[in-house]
Structures are given as structure tokens and as C-alpha cells.
Amino acid sequence: MPDFAEPLARLILEIKRLPGIGPKGARRIAHFLLVAPEAEAAGLSKALLEAREKTRACSVCHALTEEDPCALCSDPARDGSLLAVVEEPFDVEVLERTREFRGRYHVLGGALAPLRGIGPDDLHVAGLLERVASGVTEVVLATNPNVEGEATALYLARRLKPLGVRVTRLAFGLPVGAAIEFADEVTLSRSLSGRREV
Ligand code: ZN
């Protein structure tokens, strides 16, 4: 590739790293950004930097927030006895869109993956057990319906049940091997309301 195209190649490479974007999509976005008015491209990079600067993890639930604790943790109208455990901060947004869940959340920061060396100490498990010990009556395990998510749910159920708390798992409708973030709202709503004891 000639020299003049090197910045473009680098831009494409960076965009390709974003989730859900293949090589073709990355090239289209890169070219779009390069021919867009300067102000538009500058607005995008400013929004990105600003969002990164102003957003942090909630010290209670580990969801992304501007305020700490986050709005979900500090909202007195939410049911503090009901806790949904999810893998990533993005999953909180996905579940919130269903408007079905009125409890609070706990973000693990991933799933157990022994083959990749990710164990319970690498996730926010200790904090979860602490929260459950103080007034939680039901924990909904909303980890992804894939191998790692199921293993994580099983592990957590084993740790949580001795604490005398009701442990449930998202029910039907979610295809095996999928991720919660790709489920539509209706499926996720059903999956929440039909959750079953584990
Ligand atoms: Zn929070």
C-alpha cells in the first residue's frame, strides 16, 4: 500500500476492532468519515473522548455511570431485594429497555473462562456476595446463554444458595449460544417474567 494511504489503513484497522464491524464495514465507515465535513468528524472524536472521560464504573453495581453511585443504585423506587446479575455494563441497558425488571443490577465484568485464565477473582463476585448478604431476597442470573455464561450461572448458584436467597435464571426464548445483547425486547421480557428457580 502506498505511503499516502497509511493513515487511512490505520483508521480502518482501528474501526475493524469495534464489535460487530467486519473489514468491509470498516472500510465504508473510514471513507465516510474522511469525506464528511470536518466538523462532523471532529464532533465524533470529541463525543468519544468526552464520554470516556465522564463515564466510570459505579462503585456499587459496576455499571457505567456519570454519577457514583449510578442512577439505578440510588433510585429509591427500585426494588433493592431483587438483583439481576449480568456479564457486561451493556447488558444493563439491554435489560432496562424491556421495562420489565424493577430491581437492581450487579455487573460481573465478564464470565468465568478457565481456558482463558478467568476465574472468580477476576470478576466482581466478592462484591456480589456482600450485596446479597445485606437484604437481597432474589438473584436473577442473567448471564449469557452460552457455555461460559451457563458455567458462570452454575457457579454463582452454588455460592449464593447457602446464603438463603432465591436464585433464578432467565427462562426460555433465548437461543443457546447467543448473547443477551442480541436478544430482542419481547424475548427478553418473556425470559425475565418466566424465569425459573435453579
Ligand atoms: Zn450502580
Short mmCIF file of C-alpha atoms and ligand atoms in Angstrom, two decimals:
data_model
loop_
_atom_site.label_atom_id
_atom_site.label_comp_id
_atom_site.label_asym_id
_atom_site.label_seq_id
_atom_site.Cartn_x
_atom_site.Cartn_y
_atom_site.Cartn_z
CA MET A 1 0.00 0.00 0.00
CA PRO A 2 1.43 3.44 -0.93
CA ASP A 3 2.53 5.82 1.80
CA PHE A 4 -0.28 8.34 1.42
CA ALA A 5 -2.80 5.65 2.32
CA GLU A 6 -1.16 4.69 5.58
CA PRO A 7 -3.29 6.95 7.84
CA LEU A 8 -6.38 5.56 6.11
CA ALA A 9 -5.19 1.99 6.61
CA ARG A 10 -4.61 2.72 10.30
CA LEU A 11 -8.09 4.23 10.65
CA ILE A 12 -9.64 1.16 9.01
CA LEU A 13 -7.67 -1.08 11.35
CA GLU A 14 -8.96 0.80 14.42
CA ILE A 15 -12.58 0.71 13.22
CA LYS A 16 -12.31 -3.00 12.44
CA ARG A 17 -11.60 -3.63 16.12
CA LEU A 18 -15.07 -2.37 17.09
CA PRO A 19 -17.62 -5.09 17.90
CA GLY A 20 -19.87 -6.16 15.05
CA ILE A 21 -17.87 -4.49 12.30
CA GLY A 22 -16.19 -6.54 9.58
CA PRO A 23 -13.47 -5.46 7.12
CA LYS A 24 -15.98 -4.20 4.55
CA GLY A 25 -17.95 -2.15 7.08
CA ALA A 26 -14.72 -0.72 8.50
CA ARG A 27 -13.63 0.49 5.06
CA ARG A 28 -17.04 2.09 4.43
CA ILE A 29 -17.02 3.90 7.77
CA ALA A 30 -13.43 5.10 7.31
CA HIS A 31 -14.19 6.53 3.86
CA PHE A 32 -17.42 8.09 5.15
CA LEU A 33 -15.54 9.83 7.95
CA LEU A 34 -12.84 11.09 5.60
CA VAL A 35 -15.24 12.75 3.17
CA ALA A 36 -17.63 14.02 5.90
CA PRO A 37 -17.41 17.71 6.83
CA GLU A 38 -14.54 18.36 9.24
CA ALA A 39 -16.98 19.42 11.99
CA GLU A 40 -18.77 16.07 11.85
CA ALA A 41 -15.61 14.03 12.24
CA ALA A 42 -14.39 16.35 14.99
CA GLY A 43 -17.77 16.03 16.75
CA LEU A 44 -17.45 12.25 16.74
CA SER A 45 -13.96 12.20 18.19
CA LYS A 46 -14.92 14.84 20.78
CA ALA A 47 -18.01 12.87 21.86
CA LEU A 48 -15.91 9.73 22.19
CA LEU A 49 -13.23 11.39 24.33
CA GLU A 50 -15.82 13.19 26.46
CA ALA A 51 -17.87 10.04 27.06
CA ARG A 52 -14.74 8.18 28.10
CA GLU A 53 -13.66 10.98 30.42
CA LYS A 54 -17.04 11.44 32.13
CA THR A 55 -18.08 7.80 32.37
CA ARG A 56 -16.86 5.46 35.05
CA ALA A 57 -17.93 2.25 36.74
CA CYS A 58 -20.47 2.56 39.57
CA SER A 59 -18.75 1.54 42.79
CA VAL A 60 -21.81 -0.49 43.84
CA CYS A 61 -23.05 -2.32 40.72
CA HIS A 62 -20.16 -1.65 38.26
CA ALA A 63 -22.49 -0.36 35.54
CA LEU A 64 -21.23 2.64 33.56
CA THR A 65 -22.30 5.96 35.00
CA GLU A 66 -21.57 9.65 35.22
CA GLU A 67 -22.58 9.82 38.90
CA ASP A 68 -21.36 7.40 41.54
CA PRO A 69 -23.40 5.56 42.73
CA CYS A 70 -25.34 5.30 39.49
CA ALA A 71 -28.97 6.38 38.98
CA LEU A 72 -30.16 2.75 39.19
CA CYS A 73 -28.42 2.13 42.51
CA SER A 74 -29.63 5.37 44.08
CA ASP A 75 -33.24 5.28 42.80
CA PRO A 76 -35.42 4.63 45.89
CA ALA A 77 -38.24 3.38 43.65
CA ARG A 78 -36.21 0.34 42.56
CA ASP A 79 -36.63 -2.93 44.45
CA GLY A 80 -33.42 -3.45 46.38
CA SER A 81 -34.38 -7.02 47.34
CA LEU A 82 -34.20 -8.14 43.69
CA LEU A 83 -30.82 -8.28 41.98
CA ALA A 84 -30.05 -9.15 38.34
CA VAL A 85 -26.52 -10.39 37.67
CA VAL A 86 -25.18 -9.62 34.18
CA GLU A 87 -21.82 -10.01 32.48
CA GLU A 88 -21.21 -6.58 30.95
CA PRO A 89 -22.35 -2.97 31.60
CA PHE A 90 -24.06 -3.01 28.21
CA ASP A 91 -26.36 -5.84 29.37
CA VAL A 92 -27.86 -3.48 31.97
CA GLU A 93 -29.01 -1.19 29.17
CA VAL A 94 -30.44 -4.12 27.24
CA LEU A 95 -32.47 -5.37 30.22
CA GLU A 96 -33.60 -1.83 31.09
CA ARG A 97 -35.09 -1.45 27.63
CA THR A 98 -37.57 -4.24 28.38
CA ARG A 99 -39.05 -2.13 31.26
CA GLU A 100 -39.85 -5.48 32.85
CA PHE A 101 -37.23 -5.53 35.58
CA ARG A 102 -37.70 -3.24 38.60
CA GLY A 103 -34.84 -4.49 40.77
CA ARG A 104 -31.19 -3.53 40.84
CA TYR A 105 -28.17 -4.84 38.94
CA HIS A 106 -24.75 -6.31 39.51
CA VAL A 107 -22.22 -6.35 36.65
CA LEU A 108 -19.66 -9.16 36.87
CA GLY A 109 -17.26 -7.69 34.31
CA GLY A 110 -17.23 -10.87 32.20
CA ALA A 111 -17.86 -14.59 32.61
CA LEU A 112 -15.85 -17.48 34.01
CA ALA A 113 -13.49 -18.84 31.36
CA PRO A 114 -10.94 -21.24 32.88
CA LEU A 115 -9.32 -21.86 29.49
CA ARG A 116 -8.53 -18.17 29.19
CA GLY A 117 -7.50 -17.99 32.83
CA ILE A 118 -10.53 -16.01 34.01
CA GLY A 119 -11.62 -17.20 37.44
CA PRO A 120 -13.99 -15.87 40.12
CA ASP A 121 -11.33 -13.50 41.48
CA ASP A 122 -11.18 -11.74 38.11
CA LEU A 123 -14.91 -10.95 38.27
CA HIS A 124 -16.94 -8.87 40.75
CA VAL A 125 -18.06 -11.96 42.65
CA ALA A 126 -16.95 -11.00 46.16
CA GLY A 127 -18.88 -7.74 45.92
CA LEU A 128 -21.95 -9.65 44.74
CA LEU A 129 -21.87 -11.99 47.74
CA GLU A 130 -21.54 -8.97 50.04
CA ARG A 131 -24.52 -7.22 48.48
CA VAL A 132 -26.65 -10.36 48.62
CA ALA A 133 -25.91 -10.75 52.31
CA SER A 134 -27.49 -7.37 53.00
CA GLY A 135 -31.21 -7.59 52.23
CA VAL A 136 -31.43 -9.26 48.81
CA THR A 137 -34.10 -11.99 48.58
CA GLU A 138 -33.83 -12.99 44.92
CA VAL A 139 -30.90 -13.06 42.49
CA VAL A 140 -31.73 -13.38 38.78
CA LEU A 141 -28.77 -14.87 36.94
CA ALA A 142 -28.90 -13.05 33.62
CA THR A 143 -25.57 -14.21 32.21
CA ASN A 144 -25.43 -15.12 28.52
CA PRO A 145 -26.99 -18.42 27.38
CA ASN A 146 -23.65 -19.73 26.07
CA VAL A 147 -21.11 -22.13 27.58
CA GLU A 148 -19.26 -19.53 29.66
CA GLY A 149 -22.45 -17.77 30.78
CA GLU A 150 -24.06 -21.06 31.86
CA ALA A 151 -20.93 -22.13 33.75
CA THR A 152 -20.88 -18.76 35.50
CA ALA A 153 -24.57 -19.07 36.44
CA LEU A 154 -23.99 -22.57 37.85
CA TYR A 155 -21.01 -21.41 39.86
CA LEU A 156 -22.88 -18.40 41.24
CA ALA A 157 -25.95 -20.51 42.13
CA ARG A 158 -23.69 -22.77 44.18
CA ARG A 159 -22.19 -19.80 46.01
CA LEU A 160 -25.49 -17.95 46.51
CA LYS A 161 -27.87 -20.68 47.66
CA PRO A 162 -26.15 -21.26 51.01
CA LEU A 163 -26.89 -17.58 51.76
CA GLY A 164 -30.61 -18.46 51.87
CA VAL A 165 -31.51 -16.39 48.81
CA ARG A 166 -33.81 -17.40 45.96
CA VAL A 167 -31.72 -17.95 42.81
CA THR A 168 -33.40 -17.83 39.40
CA ARG A 169 -32.22 -17.99 35.79
CA LEU A 170 -33.64 -16.32 32.69
CA ALA A 171 -36.08 -18.76 31.17
CA PHE A 172 -36.99 -19.68 27.62
CA GLY A 173 -36.74 -17.92 24.31
CA LEU A 174 -33.05 -17.10 24.36
CA PRO A 175 -31.28 -19.22 21.78
CA VAL A 176 -28.46 -21.32 23.20
CA GLY A 177 -25.06 -19.90 22.33
CA ALA A 178 -26.43 -16.38 21.94
CA ALA A 179 -25.65 -13.28 23.94
CA ILE A 180 -28.21 -11.23 25.85
CA GLU A 181 -27.23 -8.11 23.95
CA PHE A 182 -28.62 -9.56 20.73
CA ALA A 183 -31.98 -10.61 22.17
CA ASP A 184 -34.99 -8.50 21.23
CA GLU A 185 -37.03 -6.81 23.95
CA VAL A 186 -40.06 -9.10 23.72
CA THR A 187 -37.95 -12.25 24.01
CA LEU A 188 -36.04 -10.78 26.91
CA SER A 189 -39.24 -9.67 28.68
CA ARG A 190 -40.63 -13.20 28.42
CA SER A 191 -37.35 -14.61 29.53
CA LEU A 192 -37.45 -12.38 32.62
CA SER A 193 -41.07 -12.97 33.60
CA GLY A 194 -40.74 -16.72 33.01
CA ARG A 195 -37.52 -17.05 34.98
CA ARG A 196 -37.20 -20.26 36.94
CA GLU A 197 -35.56 -21.44 40.11
CA VAL A 198 -32.11 -23.04 39.79
ZN ZN B 1 -24.84 1.29 40.34
#
